[in-house]
CSV table of C-alpha atoms in Angstrom, one decimal:
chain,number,residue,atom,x,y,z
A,576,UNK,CA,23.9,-84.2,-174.6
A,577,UNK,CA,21.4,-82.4,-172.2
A,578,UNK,CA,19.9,-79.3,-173.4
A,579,UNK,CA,20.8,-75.8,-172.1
A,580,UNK,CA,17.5,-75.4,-169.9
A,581,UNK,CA,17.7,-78.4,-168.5
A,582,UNK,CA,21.3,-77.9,-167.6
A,583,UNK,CA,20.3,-74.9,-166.0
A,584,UNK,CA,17.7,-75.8,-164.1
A,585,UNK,CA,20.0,-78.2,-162.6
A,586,UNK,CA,22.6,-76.1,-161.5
A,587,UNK,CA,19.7,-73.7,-160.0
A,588,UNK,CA,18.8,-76.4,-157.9
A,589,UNK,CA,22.1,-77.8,-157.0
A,590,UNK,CA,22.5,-73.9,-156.1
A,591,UNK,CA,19.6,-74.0,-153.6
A,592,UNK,CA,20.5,-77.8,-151.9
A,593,UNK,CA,23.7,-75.8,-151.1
A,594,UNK,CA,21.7,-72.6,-150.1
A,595,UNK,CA,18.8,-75.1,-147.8
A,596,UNK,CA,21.7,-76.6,-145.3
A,597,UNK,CA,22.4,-72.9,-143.9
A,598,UNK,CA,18.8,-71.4,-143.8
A,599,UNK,CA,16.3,-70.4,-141.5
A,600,UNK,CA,12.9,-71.9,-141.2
A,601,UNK,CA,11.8,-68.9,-143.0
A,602,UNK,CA,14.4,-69.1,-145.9
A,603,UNK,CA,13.8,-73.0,-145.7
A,604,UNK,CA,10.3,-72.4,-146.8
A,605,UNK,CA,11.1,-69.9,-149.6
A,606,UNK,CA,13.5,-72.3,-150.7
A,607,UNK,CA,11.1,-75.2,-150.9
A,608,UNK,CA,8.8,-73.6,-152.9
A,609,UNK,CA,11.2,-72.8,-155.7
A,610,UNK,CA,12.7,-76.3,-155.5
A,611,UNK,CA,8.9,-77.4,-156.2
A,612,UNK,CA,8.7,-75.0,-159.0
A,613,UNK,CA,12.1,-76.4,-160.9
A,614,UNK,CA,10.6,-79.8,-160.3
A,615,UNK,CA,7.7,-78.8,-161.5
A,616,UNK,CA,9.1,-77.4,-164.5
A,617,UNK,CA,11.6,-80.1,-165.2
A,618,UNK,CA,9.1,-82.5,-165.3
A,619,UNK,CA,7.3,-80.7,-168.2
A,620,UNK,CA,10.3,-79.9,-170.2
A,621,UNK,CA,11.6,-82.4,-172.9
A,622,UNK,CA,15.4,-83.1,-172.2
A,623,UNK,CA,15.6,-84.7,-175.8
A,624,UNK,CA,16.4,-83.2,-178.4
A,625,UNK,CA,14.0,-83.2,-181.5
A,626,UNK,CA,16.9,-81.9,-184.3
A,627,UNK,CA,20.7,-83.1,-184.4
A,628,UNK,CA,22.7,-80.1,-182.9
A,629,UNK,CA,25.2,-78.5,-185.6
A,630,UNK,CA,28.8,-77.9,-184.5
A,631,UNK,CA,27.4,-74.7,-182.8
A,632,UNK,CA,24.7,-76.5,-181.3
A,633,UNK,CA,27.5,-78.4,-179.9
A,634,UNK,CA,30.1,-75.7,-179.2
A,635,UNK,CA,27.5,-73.5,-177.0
A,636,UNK,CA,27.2,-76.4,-174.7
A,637,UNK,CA,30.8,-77.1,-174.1
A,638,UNK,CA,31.2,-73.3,-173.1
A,639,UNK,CA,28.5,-74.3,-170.6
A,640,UNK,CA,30.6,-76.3,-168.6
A,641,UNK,CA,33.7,-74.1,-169.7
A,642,UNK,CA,32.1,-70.5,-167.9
A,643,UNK,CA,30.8,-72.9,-165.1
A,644,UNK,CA,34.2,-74.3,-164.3
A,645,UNK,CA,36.1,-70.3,-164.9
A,646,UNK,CA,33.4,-68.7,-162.9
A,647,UNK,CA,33.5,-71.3,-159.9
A,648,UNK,CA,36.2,-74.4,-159.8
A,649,UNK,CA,39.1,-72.3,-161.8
A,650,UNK,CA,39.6,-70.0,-158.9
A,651,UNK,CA,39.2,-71.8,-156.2
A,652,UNK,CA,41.5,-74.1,-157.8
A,653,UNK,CA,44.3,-71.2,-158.4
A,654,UNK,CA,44.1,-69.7,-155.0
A,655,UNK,CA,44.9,-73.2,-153.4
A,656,UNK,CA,47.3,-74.3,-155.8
A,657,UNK,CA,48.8,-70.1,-155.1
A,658,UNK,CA,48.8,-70.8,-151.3
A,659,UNK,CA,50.4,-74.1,-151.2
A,660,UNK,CA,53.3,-72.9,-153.5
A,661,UNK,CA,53.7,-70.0,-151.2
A,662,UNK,CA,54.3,-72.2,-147.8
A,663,UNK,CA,57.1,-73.9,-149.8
A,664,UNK,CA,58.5,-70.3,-150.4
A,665,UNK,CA,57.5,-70.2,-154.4
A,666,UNK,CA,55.0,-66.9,-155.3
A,667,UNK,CA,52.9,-68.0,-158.7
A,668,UNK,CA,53.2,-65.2,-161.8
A,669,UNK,CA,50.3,-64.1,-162.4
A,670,UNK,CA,50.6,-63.3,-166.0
A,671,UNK,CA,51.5,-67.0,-166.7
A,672,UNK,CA,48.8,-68.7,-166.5
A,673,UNK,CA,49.1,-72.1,-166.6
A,674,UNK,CA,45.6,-73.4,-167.1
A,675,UNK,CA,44.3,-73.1,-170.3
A,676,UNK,CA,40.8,-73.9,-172.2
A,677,UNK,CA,40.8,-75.0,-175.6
A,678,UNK,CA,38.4,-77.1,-178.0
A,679,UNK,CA,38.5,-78.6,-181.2
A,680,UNK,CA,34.4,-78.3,-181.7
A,681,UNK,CA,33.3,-76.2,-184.9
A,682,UNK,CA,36.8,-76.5,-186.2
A,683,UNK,CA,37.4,-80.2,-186.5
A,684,UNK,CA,38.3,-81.0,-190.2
A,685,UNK,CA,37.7,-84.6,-190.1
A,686,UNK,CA,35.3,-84.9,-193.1
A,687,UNK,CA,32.5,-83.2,-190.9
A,688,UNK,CA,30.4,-81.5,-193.8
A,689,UNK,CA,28.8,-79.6,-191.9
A,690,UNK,CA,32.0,-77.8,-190.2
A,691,UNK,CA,32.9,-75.2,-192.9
A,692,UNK,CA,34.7,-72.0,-192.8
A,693,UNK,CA,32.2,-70.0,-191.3
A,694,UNK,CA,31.3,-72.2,-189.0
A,695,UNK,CA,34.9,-72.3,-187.3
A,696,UNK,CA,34.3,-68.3,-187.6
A,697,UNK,CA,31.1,-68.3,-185.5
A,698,UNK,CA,32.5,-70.3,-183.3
A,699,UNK,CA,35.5,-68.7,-183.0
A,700,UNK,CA,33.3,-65.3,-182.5
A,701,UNK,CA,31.6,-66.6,-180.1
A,702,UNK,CA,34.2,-67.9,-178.0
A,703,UNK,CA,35.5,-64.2,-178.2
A,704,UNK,CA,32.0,-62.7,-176.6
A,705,UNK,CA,31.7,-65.6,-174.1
A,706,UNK,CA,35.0,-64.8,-172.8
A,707,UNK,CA,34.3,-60.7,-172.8
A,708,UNK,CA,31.4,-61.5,-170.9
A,709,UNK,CA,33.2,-63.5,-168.2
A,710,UNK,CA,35.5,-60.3,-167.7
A,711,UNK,CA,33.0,-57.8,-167.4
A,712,UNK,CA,31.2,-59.3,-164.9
A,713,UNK,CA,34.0,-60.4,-163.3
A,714,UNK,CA,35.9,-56.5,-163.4
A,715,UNK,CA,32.2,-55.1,-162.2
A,716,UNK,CA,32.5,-57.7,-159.1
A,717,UNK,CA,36.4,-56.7,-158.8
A,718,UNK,CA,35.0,-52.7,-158.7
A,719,UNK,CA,33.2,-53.7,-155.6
A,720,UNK,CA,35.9,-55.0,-153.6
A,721,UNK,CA,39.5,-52.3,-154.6
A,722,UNK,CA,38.1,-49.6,-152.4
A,723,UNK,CA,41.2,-49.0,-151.1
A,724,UNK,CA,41.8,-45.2,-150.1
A,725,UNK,CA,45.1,-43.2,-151.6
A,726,UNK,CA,45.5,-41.3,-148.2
A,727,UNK,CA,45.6,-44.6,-146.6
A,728,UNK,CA,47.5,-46.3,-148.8
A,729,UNK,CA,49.1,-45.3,-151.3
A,730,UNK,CA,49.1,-46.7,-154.9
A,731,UNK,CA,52.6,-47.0,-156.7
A,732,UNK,CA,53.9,-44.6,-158.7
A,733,UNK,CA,53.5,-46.8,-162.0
A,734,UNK,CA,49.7,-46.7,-160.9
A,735,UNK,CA,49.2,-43.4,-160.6
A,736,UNK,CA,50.8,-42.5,-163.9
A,737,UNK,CA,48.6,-45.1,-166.0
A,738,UNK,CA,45.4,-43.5,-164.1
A,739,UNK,CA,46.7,-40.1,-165.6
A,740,UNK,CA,47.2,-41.3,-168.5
A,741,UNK,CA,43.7,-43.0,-168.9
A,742,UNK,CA,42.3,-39.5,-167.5
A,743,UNK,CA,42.7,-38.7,-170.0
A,744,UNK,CA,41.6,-40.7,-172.6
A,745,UNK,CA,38.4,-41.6,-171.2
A,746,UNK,CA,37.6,-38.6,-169.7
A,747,UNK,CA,33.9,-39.9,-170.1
A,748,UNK,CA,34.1,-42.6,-167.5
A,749,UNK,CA,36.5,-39.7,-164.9
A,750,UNK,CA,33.6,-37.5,-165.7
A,751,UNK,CA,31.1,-40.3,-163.4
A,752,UNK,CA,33.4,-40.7,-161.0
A,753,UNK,CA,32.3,-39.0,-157.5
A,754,UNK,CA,35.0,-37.7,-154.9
A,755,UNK,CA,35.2,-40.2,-152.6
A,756,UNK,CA,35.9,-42.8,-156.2
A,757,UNK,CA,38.8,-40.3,-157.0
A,758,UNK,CA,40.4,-41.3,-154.0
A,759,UNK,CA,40.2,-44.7,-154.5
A,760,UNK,CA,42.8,-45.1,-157.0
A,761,UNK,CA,42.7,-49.1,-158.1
A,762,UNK,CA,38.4,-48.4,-158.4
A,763,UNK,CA,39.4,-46.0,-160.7
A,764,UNK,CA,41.5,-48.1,-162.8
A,765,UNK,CA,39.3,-51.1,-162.9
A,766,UNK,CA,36.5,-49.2,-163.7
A,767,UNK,CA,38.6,-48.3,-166.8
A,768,UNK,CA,39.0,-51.6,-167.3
A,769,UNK,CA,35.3,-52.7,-167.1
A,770,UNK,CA,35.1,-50.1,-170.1
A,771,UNK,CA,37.3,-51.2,-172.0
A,772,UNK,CA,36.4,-54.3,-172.5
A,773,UNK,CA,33.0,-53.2,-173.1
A,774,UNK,CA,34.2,-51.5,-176.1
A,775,UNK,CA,36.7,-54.6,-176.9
A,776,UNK,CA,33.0,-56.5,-177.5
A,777,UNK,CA,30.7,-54.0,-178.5
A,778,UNK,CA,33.0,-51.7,-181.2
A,779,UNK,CA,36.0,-53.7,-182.1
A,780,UNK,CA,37.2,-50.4,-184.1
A,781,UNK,CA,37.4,-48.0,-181.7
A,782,UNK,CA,40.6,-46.8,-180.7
A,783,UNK,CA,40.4,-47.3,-176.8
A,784,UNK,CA,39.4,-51.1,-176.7
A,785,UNK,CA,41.9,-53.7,-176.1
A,786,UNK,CA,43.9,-55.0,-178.6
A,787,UNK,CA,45.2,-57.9,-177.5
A,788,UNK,CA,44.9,-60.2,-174.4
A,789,UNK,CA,48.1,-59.2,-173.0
């Protein structure tokens, strides 16, 4: 029921609480003074709302808690869930995910009249970009980390020949790459990846975007 900037502000300060136990006196200070400034603003912001929400009202704050929960309980989650399966000899597949997110706001037809058929679309639509937008940031983060050298170890064969392959096609993005990135094969590819999906959101005709989630 809580409205999106107050929601955030929260989770900003929640964010620096966490941030305060491990500080300096120095950072402890800085800290303070934006914990007095989300206070400040809190206090001065009205947490009710002075319309009823629509269904998209309504659906943009359940993706709130939805990208809050993907972007920090989900993996955690997964990773301990991965490494407790593994002591009892059991290794998870990764393309089976068995987590899943769902929600029946903006398409409930339960005599709602103000859920219609392009509402459900919206929504729908903007489940679609929300979800882009968690994978580009999260491909740009997974960029930073693959920086594993070919001449130190080698990528598989199966890599190699899909990096050809997309050499090819998006000779654009090859073009950026520097010479210490062409020897850093799984960079290369996620890099692709990062690009793709930016055409998956932004040109849902061309050619080169994804096409499906598999």
């Amino acid at each position: 029921a809580s409205r999106r900037s107050v929601l955030d502000k929260r989770f900003e300060l929640r964010v620096l609480l966490e941030r305060r136990g491990g500080a300096t006196s120095l950072e402890e200070s800085r800290i303070d003074r934006r914990i007095d400034e989300i206070i400040e603003s809190l206090w001065q912001t009205d947490e009710i709302r002075t319309a009823k929400p629509t269904p998209f009202d309504e659906a943009r704050s359940i993706l709130y808690y939805v990208e809050q929960l993907m972007a920090e309980g989900l993996p955690e989650f997964l990773d301990d869930v991965a490494a407790v399966m593994s002591d009892h000899g059991v290794d998870l597949d990764v393309t089976q995910p068995f987590v899943r997110f769902g929600s029946w706001v903006g398409g409930d037809r339960d005599g709602n009249p103000f859920v219609t058929p392009e509402t459900t679309r919206r929504v729908v639509e903007m489940h679609r970009t929300r979800a882009l937008r968690v994978l580009i940031a999260e491909t740009e983060a997974l960029s930073a980390d693959v920086s594993t050298a070919q001449r130190i170890r080698p990528a598989s064969d199966e890599l190699m020949a899909r990096i050809e392959e997309y050499s090819r096609r998006f000779g654009d993005v090859f073009a950026d790459f520097s010479e210490v990135t062409r020897g850093e094969p799984y960079r290369m590819l996620v890099t692709v990846m990062h690009r793709r999906l930016e055409l998956t959101r932004d040109e849902p005709n061309s050619r080169r975007r994804y096409r499906s989630p598999a």
